[in-house]
GROMACS .gro file of C-alpha atoms in nm:
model
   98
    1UNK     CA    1   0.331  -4.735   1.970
    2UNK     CA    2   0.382  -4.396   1.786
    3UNK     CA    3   0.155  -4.295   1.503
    4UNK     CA    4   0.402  -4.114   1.266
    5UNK     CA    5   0.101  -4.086   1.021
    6UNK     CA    6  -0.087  -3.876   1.315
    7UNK     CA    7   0.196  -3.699   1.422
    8UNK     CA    8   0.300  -3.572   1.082
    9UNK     CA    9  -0.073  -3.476   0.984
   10UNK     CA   10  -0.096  -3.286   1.337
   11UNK     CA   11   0.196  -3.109   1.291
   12UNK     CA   12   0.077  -3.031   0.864
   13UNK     CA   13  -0.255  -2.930   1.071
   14UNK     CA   14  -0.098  -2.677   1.318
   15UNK     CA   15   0.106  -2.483   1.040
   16UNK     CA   16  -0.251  -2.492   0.831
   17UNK     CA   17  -0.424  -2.284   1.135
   18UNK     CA   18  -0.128  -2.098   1.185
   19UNK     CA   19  -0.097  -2.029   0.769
   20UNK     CA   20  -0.479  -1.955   0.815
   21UNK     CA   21  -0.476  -1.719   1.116
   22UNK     CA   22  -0.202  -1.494   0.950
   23UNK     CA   23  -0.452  -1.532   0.625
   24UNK     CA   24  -0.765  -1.427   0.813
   25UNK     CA   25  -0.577  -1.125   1.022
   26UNK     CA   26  -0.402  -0.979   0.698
   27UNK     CA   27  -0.779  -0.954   0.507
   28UNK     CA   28  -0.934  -0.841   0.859
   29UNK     CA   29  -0.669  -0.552   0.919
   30UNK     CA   30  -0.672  -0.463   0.553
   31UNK     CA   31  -1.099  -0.449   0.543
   32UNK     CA   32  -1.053  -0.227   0.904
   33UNK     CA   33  -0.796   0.032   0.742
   34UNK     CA   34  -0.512  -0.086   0.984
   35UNK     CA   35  -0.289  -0.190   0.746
   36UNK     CA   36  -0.199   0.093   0.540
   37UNK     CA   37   0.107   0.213   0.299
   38UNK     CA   38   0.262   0.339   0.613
   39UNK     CA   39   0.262   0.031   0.828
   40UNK     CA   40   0.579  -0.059   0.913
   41UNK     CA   41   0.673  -0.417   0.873
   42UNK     CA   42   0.682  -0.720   0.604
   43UNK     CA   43   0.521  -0.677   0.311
   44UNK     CA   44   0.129  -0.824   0.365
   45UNK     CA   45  -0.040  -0.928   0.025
   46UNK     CA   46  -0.331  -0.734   0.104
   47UNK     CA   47  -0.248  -0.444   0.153
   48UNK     CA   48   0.035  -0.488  -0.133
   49UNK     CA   49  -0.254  -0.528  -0.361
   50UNK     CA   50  -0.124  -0.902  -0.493
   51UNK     CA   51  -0.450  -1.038  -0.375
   52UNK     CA   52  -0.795  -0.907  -0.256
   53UNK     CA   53  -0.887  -0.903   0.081
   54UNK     CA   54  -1.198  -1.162  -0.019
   55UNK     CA   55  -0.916  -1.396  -0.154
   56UNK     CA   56  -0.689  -1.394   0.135
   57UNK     CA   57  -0.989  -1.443   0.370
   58UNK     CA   58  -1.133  -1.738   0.170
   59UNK     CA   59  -0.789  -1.897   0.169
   60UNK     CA   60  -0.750  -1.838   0.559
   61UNK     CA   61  -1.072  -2.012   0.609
   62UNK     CA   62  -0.949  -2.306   0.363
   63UNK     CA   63  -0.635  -2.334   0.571
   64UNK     CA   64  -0.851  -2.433   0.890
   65UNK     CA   65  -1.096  -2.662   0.685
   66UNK     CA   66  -0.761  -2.828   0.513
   67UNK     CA   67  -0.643  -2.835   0.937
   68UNK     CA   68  -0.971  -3.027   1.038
   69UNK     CA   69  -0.921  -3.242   0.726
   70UNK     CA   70  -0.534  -3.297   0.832
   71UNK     CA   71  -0.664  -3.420   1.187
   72UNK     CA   72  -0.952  -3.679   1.036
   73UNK     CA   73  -0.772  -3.994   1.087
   74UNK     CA   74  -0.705  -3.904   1.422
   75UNK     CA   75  -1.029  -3.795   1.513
   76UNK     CA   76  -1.157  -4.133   1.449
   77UNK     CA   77  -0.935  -4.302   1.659
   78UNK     CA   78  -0.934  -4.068   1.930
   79UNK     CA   79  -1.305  -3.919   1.981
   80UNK     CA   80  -1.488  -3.628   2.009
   81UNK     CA   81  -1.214  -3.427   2.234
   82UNK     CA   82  -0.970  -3.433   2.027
   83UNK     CA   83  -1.196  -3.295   1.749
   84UNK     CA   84  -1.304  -3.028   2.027
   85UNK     CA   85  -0.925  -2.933   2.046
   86UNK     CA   86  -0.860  -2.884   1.691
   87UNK     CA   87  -1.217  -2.735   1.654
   88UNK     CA   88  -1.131  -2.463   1.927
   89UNK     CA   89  -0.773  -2.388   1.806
   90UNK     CA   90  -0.933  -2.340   1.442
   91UNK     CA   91  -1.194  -2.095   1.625
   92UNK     CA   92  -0.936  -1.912   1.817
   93UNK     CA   93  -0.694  -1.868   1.537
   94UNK     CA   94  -0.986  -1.730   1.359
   95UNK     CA   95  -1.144  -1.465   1.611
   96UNK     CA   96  -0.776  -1.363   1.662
   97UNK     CA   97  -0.824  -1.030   1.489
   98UNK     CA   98  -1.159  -1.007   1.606
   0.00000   0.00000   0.00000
């Protein structure tokens, strides 16, 4: 049988890393100088000075925790692995930039 509740929360939980990665490489480029007034591109907060590199990291780091949250049901009915999945994409999405 399908579990529309999982399915739904796992796909919320994949944009959240996503959301978070973006979050987390914005701040990290910002902090390392690479974004600057003359990247070319879209607009990144950081660097537009709408939020503060601190801000945009702490929120990329909430958008993994709110992933992990996201995935809870499903954790308990499917086991440790799964958790190592979700765990590992959170980890990757975060050492991304670095």
């Amino acid at each position: 049988e399908t579990q529309w509740v999982h399915m739904t929360l796992a796909l919320i939980a994949a944009i959240l890393i996503q959301v978070g990665t973006n979050l987390v490489n914005d701040a990290c480029d910002f902090e390392r100088g690479a974004d600057t007034e003359k990247r070319i591109g879209p607009m990144r907060v950081t660097q537009a000075g709408i939020f503060s590199s601190r801000t945009v990291h702490r929120t990329g780091i909430a958008c993994f925790a709110l992933a992990l949250i996201c995935c809870a049901p499903a954790f308990l009915q499917r086991g440790w692995r799964l958790v190592l999945v979700v765990t590992s994409s959170c980890a990757a999405g975060y050492a991304y930039t670095g």
